Short mmCIF file of C-alpha atoms in Angstrom, two decimals:
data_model
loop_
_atom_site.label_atom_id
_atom_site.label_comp_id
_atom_site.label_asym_id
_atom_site.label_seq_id
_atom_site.Cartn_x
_atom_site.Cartn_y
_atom_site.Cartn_z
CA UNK A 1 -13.27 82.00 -52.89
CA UNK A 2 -13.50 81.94 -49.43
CA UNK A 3 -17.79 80.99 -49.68
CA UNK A 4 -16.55 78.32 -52.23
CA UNK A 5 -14.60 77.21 -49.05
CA UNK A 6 -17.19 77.03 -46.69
CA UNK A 7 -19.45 75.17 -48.93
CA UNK A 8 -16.85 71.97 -49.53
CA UNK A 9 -16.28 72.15 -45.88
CA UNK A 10 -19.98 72.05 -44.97
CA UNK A 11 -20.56 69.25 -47.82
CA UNK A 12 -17.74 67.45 -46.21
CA UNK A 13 -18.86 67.96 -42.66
CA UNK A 14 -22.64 66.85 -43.22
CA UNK A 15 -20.94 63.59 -45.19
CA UNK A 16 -18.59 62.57 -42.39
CA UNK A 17 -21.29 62.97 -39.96
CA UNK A 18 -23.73 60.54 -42.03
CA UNK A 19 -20.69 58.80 -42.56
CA UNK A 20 -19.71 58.15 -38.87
CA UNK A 21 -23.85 57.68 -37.96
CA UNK A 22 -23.95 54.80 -40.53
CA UNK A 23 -20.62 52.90 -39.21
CA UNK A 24 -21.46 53.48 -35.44
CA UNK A 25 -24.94 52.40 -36.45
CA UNK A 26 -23.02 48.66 -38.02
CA UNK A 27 -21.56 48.27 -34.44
CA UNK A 28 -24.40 48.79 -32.37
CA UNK A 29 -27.46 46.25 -33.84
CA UNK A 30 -30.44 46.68 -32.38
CA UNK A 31 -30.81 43.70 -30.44
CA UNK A 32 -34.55 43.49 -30.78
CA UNK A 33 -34.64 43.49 -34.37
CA UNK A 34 -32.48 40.47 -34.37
CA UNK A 35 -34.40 37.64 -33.46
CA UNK A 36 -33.87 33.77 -33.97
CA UNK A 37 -36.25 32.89 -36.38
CA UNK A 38 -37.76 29.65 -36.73
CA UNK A 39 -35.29 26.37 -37.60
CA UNK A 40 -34.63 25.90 -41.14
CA UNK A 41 -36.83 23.09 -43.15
CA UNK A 42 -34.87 20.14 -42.87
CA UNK A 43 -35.33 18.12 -46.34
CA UNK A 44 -35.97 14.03 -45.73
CA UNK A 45 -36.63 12.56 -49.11
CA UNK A 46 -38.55 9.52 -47.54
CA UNK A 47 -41.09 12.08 -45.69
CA UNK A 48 -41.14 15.58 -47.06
CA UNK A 49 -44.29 16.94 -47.98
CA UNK A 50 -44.14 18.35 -51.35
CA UNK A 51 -48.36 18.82 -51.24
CA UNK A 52 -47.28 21.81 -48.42
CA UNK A 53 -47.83 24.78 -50.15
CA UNK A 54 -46.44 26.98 -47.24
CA UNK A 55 -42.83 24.96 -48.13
CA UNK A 56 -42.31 27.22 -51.22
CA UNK A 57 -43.63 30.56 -51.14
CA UNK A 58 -44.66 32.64 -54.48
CA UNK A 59 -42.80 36.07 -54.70
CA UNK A 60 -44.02 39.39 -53.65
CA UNK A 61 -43.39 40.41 -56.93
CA UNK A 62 -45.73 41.10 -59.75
CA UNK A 63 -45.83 39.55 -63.21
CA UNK A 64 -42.74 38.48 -64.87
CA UNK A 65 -41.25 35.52 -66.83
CA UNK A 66 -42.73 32.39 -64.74
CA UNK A 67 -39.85 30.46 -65.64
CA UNK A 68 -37.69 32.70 -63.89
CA UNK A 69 -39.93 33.17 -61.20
CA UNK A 70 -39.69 29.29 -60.46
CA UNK A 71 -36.29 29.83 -60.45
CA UNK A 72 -35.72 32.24 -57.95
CA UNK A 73 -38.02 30.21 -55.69
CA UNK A 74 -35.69 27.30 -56.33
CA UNK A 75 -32.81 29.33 -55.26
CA UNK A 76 -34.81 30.66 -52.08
CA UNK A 77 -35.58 27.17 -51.25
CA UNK A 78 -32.14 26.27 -50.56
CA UNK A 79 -30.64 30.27 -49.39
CA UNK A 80 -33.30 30.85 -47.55
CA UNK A 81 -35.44 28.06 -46.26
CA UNK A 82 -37.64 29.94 -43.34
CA UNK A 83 -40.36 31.08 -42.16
CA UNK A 84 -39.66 34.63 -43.21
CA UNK A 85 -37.16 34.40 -46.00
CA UNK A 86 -37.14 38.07 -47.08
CA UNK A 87 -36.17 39.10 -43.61
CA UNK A 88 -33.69 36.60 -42.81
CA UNK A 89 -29.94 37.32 -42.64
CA UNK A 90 -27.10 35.15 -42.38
CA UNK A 91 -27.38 32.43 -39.30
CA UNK A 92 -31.34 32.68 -39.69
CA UNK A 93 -31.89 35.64 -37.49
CA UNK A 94 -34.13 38.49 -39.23
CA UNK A 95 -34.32 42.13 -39.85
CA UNK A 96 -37.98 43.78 -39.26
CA UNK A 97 -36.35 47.25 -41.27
CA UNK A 98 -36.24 46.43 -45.08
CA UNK A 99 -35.98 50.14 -46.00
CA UNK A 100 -31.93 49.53 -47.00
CA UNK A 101 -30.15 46.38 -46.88
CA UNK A 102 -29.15 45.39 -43.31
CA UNK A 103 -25.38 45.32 -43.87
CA UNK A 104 -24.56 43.74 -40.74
CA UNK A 105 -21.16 42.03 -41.29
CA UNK A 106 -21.81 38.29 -39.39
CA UNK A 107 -18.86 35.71 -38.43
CA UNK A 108 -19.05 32.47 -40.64
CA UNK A 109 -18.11 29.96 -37.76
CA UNK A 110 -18.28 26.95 -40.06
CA UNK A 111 -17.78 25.67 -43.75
CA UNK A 112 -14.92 26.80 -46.36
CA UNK A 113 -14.87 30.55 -45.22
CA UNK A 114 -14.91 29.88 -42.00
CA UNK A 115 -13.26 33.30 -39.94
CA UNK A 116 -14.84 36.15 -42.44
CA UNK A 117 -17.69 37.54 -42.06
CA UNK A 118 -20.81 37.77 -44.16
CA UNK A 119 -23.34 39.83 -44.90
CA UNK A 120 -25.95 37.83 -46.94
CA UNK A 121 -29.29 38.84 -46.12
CA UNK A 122 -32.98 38.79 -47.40
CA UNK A 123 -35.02 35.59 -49.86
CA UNK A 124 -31.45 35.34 -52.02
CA UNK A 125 -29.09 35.80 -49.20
CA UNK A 126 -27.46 39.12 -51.45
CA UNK A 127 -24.17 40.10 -49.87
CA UNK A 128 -24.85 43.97 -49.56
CA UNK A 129 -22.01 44.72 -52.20
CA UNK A 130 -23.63 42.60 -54.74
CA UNK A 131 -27.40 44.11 -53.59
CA UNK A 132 -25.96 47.95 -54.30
CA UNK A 133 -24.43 46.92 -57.61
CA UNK A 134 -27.21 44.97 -58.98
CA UNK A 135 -29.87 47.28 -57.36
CA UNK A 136 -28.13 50.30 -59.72
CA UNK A 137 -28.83 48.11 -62.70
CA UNK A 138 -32.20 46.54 -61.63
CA UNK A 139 -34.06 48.48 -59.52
CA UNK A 140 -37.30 49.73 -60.54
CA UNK A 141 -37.16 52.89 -58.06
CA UNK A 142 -34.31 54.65 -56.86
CA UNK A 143 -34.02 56.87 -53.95
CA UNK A 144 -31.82 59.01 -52.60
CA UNK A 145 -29.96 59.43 -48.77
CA UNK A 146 -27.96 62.66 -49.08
CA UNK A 147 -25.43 62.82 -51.87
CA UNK A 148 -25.92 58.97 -53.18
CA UNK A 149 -28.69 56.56 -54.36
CA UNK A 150 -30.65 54.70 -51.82
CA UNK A 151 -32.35 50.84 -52.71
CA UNK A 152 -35.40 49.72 -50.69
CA UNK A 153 -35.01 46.06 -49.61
CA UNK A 154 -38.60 45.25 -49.52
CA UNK A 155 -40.09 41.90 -50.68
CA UNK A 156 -40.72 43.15 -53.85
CA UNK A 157 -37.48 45.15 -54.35
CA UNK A 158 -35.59 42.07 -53.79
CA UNK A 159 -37.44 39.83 -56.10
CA UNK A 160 -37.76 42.75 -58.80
CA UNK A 161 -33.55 42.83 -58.56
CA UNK A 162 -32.68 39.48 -58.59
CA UNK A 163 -35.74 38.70 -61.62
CA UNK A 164 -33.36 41.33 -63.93
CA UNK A 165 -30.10 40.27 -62.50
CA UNK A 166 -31.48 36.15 -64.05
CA UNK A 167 -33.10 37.85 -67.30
CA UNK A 168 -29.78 39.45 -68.09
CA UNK A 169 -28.57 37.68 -70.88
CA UNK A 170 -25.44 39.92 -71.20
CA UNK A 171 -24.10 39.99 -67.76
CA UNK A 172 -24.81 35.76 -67.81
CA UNK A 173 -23.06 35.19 -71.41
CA UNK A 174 -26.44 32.96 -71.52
CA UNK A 175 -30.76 32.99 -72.11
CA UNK A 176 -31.05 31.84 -68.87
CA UNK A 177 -34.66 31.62 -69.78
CA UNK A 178 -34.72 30.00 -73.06
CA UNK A 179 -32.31 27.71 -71.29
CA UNK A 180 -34.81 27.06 -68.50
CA UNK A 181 -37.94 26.68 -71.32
CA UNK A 182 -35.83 23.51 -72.84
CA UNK A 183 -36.00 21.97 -69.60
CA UNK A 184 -32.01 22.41 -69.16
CA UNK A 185 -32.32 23.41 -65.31
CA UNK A 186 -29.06 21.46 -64.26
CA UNK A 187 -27.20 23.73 -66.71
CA UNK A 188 -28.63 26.60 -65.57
CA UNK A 189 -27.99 25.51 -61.50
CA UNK A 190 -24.07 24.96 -63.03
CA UNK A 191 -23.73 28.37 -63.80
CA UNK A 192 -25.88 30.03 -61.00
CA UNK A 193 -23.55 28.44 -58.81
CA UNK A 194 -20.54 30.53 -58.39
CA UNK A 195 -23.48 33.29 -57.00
CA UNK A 196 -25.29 31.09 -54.92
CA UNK A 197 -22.98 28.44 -53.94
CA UNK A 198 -25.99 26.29 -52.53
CA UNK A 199 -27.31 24.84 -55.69
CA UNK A 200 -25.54 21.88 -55.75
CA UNK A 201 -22.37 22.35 -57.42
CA UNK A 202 -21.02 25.02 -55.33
CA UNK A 203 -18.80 24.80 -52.16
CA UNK A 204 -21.65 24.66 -49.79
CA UNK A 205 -24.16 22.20 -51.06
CA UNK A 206 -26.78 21.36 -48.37
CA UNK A 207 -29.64 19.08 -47.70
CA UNK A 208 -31.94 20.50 -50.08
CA UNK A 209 -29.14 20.63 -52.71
CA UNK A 210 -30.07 17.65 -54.68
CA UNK A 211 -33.76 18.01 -54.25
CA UNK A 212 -33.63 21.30 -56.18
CA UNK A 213 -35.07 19.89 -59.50
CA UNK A 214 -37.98 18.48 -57.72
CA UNK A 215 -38.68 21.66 -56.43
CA UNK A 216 -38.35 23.85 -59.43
CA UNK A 217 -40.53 21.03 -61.26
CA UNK A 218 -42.84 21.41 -58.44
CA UNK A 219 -42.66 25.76 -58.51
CA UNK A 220 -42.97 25.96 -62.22
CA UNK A 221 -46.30 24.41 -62.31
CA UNK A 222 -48.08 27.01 -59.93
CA UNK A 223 -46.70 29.57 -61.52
CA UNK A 224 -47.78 27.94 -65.21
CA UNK A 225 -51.07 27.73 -63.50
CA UNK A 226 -51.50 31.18 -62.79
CA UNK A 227 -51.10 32.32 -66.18
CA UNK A 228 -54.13 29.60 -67.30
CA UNK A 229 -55.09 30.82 -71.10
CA UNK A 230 -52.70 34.08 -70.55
CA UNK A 231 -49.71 31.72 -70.58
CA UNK A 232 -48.49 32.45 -74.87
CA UNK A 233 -49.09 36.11 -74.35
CA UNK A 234 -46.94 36.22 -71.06
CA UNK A 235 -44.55 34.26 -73.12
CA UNK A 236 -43.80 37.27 -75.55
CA UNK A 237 -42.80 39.49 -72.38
CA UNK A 238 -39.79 37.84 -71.54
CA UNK A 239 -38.48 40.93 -74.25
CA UNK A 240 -36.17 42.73 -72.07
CA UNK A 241 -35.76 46.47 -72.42
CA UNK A 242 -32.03 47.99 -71.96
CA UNK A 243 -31.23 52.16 -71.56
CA UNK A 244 -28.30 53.85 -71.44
CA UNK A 245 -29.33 56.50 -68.21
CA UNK A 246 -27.97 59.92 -68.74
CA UNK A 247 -28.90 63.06 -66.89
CA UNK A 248 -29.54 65.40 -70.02
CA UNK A 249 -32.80 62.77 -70.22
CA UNK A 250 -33.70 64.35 -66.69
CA UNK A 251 -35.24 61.06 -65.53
CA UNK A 252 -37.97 61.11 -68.53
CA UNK A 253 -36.88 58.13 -70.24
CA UNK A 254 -36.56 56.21 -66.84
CA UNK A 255 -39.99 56.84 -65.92
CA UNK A 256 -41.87 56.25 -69.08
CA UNK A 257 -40.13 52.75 -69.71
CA UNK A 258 -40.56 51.61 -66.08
CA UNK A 259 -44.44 52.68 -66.44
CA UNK A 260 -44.41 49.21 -69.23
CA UNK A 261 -44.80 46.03 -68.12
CA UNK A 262 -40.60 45.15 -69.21
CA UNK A 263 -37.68 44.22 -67.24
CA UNK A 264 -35.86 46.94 -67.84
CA UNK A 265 -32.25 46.92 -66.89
CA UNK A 266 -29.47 50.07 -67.00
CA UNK A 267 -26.56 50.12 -68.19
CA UNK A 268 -23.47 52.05 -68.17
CA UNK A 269 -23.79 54.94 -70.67
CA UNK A 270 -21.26 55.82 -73.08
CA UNK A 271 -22.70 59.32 -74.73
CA UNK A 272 -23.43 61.27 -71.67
CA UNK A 273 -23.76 64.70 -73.53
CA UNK A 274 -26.40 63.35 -75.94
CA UNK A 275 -30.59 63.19 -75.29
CA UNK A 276 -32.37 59.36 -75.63
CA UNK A 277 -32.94 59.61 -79.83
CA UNK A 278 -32.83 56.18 -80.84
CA UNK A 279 -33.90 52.65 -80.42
CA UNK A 280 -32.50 49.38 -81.46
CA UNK A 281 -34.39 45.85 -81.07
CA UNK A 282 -33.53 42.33 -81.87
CA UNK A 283 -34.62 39.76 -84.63
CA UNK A 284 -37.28 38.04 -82.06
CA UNK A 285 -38.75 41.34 -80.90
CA UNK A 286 -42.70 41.30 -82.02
CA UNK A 287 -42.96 44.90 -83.80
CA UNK A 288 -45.93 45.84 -81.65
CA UNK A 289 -43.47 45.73 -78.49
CA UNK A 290 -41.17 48.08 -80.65
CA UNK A 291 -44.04 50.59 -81.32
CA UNK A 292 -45.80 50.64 -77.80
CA UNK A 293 -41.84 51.01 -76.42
CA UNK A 294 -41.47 54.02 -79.38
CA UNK A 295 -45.06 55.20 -78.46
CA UNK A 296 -44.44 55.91 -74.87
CA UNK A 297 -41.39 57.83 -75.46
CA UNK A 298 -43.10 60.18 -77.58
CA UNK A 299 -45.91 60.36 -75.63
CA UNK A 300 -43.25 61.19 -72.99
CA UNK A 301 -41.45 63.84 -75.00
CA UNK A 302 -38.89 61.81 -75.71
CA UNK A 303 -37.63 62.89 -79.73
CA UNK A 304 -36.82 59.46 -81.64
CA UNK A 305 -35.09 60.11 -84.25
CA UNK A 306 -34.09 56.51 -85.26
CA UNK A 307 -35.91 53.13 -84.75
CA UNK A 308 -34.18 50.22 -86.37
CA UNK A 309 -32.86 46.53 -85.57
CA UNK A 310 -29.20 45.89 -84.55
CA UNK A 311 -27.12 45.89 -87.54
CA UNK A 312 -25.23 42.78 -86.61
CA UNK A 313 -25.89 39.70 -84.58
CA UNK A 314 -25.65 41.08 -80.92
CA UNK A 315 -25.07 38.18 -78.90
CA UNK A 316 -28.08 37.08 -76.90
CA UNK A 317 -30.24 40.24 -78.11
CA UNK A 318 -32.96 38.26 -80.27
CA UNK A 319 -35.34 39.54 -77.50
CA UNK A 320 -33.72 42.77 -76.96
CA UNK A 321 -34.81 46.66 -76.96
CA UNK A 322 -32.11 49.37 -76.25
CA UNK A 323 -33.21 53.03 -76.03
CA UNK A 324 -29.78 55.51 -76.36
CA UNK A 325 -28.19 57.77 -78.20
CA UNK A 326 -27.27 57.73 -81.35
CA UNK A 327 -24.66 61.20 -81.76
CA UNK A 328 -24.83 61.10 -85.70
CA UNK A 329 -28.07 61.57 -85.70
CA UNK A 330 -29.20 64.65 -84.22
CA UNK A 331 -30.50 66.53 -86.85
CA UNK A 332 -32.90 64.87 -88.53
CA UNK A 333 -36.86 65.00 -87.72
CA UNK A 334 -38.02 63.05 -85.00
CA UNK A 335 -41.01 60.26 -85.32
CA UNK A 336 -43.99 61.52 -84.50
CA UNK A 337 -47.03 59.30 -83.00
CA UNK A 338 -48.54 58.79 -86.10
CA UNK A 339 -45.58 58.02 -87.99
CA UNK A 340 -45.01 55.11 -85.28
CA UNK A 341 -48.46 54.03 -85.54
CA UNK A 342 -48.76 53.82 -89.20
CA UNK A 343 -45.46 51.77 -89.62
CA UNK A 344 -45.80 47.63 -90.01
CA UNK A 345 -41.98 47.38 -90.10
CA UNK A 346 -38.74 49.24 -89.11
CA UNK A 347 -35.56 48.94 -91.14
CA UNK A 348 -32.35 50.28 -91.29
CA UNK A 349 -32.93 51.84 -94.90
CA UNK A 350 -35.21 54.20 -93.09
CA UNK A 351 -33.01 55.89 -91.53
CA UNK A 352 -30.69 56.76 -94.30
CA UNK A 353 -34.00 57.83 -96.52
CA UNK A 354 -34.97 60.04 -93.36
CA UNK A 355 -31.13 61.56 -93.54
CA UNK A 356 -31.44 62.01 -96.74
CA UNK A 357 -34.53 63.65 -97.01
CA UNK A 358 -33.30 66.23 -94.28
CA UNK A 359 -30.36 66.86 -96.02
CA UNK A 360 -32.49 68.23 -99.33
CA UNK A 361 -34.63 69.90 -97.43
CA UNK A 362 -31.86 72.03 -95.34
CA UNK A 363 -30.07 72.09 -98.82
CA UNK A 364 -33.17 73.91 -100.60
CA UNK A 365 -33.97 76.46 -97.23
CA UNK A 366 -30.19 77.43 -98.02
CA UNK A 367 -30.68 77.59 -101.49
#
């Protein structure tokens, strides 16, 4: 009892400590790391520039849907119009350490909230509570500080974030990209702009507000013209890959999905005692994305037992693949790699044939 004791008091010891070294670490900012940047691109519509390629900067990030990539450097161009816009923080000052998310808690002196303070910092000018909780769903690589999960704020990191926070068709209650490839960009800006109240019909429209659809027009063309040829095969990888995280997978399932080149996005799991056994994929999912998906799981050591399309119409899940558990389904044989290969089609008749077979066989080893 009494080691039991010193343990919780050590825990809670080294915890305060970190604890205290954080906050005192909020009060005292590092002057030199805080630095005026550059003033922000003013927009005149009678002599901008748009031939200025330095006005709109590509991402840092990787591959991707390109019409969400335009996107986020639409939003960027009116968040964070500098010179340096993944270091910037609220007022236009910057941050040279993009290991965490600044956090530094600045006063608004003008505009609607005007007497709070805010914390928006980096290319989409996250507030650090919304950076933590979309960086748990988003992030491609988690760390750790002590007892809790650690994000990197790099370029990268930010853009990677923010391109599965926009792909989410879920958390939206809209395809924000099939939305954006019928050219319906002012409905898109409508609903973006509760988040990011810049975008022109928010509370804090500014001078590049209304110029936003020139811009996107103007973004979405570079990044059409990187693709060239690819552009119909980079169109099928706007399939977005959900999983349920739970720690009887011991990170396998995490790693082998994030080695693919998905958004994958994680979401609050339900069966927590139960390994990764099945997958589930939407009408619109191409079946070779479903096998390659399967494939790597296997390959992984990951037992599927089930691999079969929703069995209703999940809202906004036409381009879907989940990877969970399914806790009725334990028993039977898992696919093996050339069961996966060999397949030209997944139903859900399969699995009750495959439950059904087990259930003969176990009958007749009893027997």
């Amino acid at each position: 009892m009494l080691f039991k004791r010193l343990i919780f008091l050590s825990i809670l010891i080294v915890s305060f400590i970190s604890f205290f070294q954080i906050f005192k670490g909020k009060l005292n900012l590092n002057k030199q790391q805080l630095t005026k940047l550059n003033a922000p691109n003013q927009y005149n519509s009678d002599n901008y520039n748009y031939d200025d390629g330095e006005k709109w900067p590509r991402l840092a990030m990787k591959g991707g849907d390109p019409y969400i990539r335009a996107l986020m450097r639409t939003i960027s161009a009116s968040e964070s119009n500098y010179a340096q816009p993944y270091h910037v923080v609220y007022t236009g000052k910057k941050v040279s350490n993009l290991r965490k998310h600044p956090d530094w808690c600045i006063k608004i002196v003008v505009g609607p909230n005007k007497g709070n303070c805010s914390t928006a910092a980096g290319r989409y000018q996250m507030l650090s509570n919304t950076w933590y909780l979309m960086a748990k769903r988003y992030h491609p690589q988690r760390g750790w500080s002590l007892f809790w999960a650690s994000y990197s704020f790099e370029p990268k990191y930010q853009d990677a974030v923010v391109h599965g926070w926009l792909s989410d068709r879920k958390y939206w209650k809209a395809d924000i990209p099939g939305l954006l490839r019928k050219g319906k960009l002012n409905q898109v800006l409508r609903l973006l702009s509760s988040t990011w109240t810049s975008l022109g019909y928010g509370i804090e429209t500014n001078s590049m507000s209304r110029n936003l659809p020139t811009v996107y027009q103007e973004v979405l063309q570079d990044e059409l013209s990187l693709l060239g040829d690819n552009f119909s095969q980079k169109q099928e990888n706007s399939v977005v890959v959900e999983y349920f995280p739970k720690d009887v997978d011991n990170g396998v399932v995490e790693k082998a999905l994030r080695s693919l080149d998905y958004q994958v996005i994680l979401l609050p799991t339900l069966t927590v005692d139960v390994p990764s056994n099945s997958i589930w994929f939407g009408s619109k999912v191409n079946i070779e994305h479903v096998k390659l998906v399967a494939e790597t799981l296997i390959s992984s050591g990951v037992k599927i037992r089930a691999i079969r399309p929703f069995n209703k119409k999940v809202e906004f899940a036409d381009l879907l693949i989940q990877v969970g558990a399914d806790p009725e389904i334990q028993n039977i044989p898992s696919f093996t790699l050339e069961e996966v290969r060999s397949k030209s089609s997944f139903s859900r008749g399969d699995l009750f044939l495959n439950r059904e077979v087990h259930a003969l066989l176990y009958s007749h080893k009893k027997w």
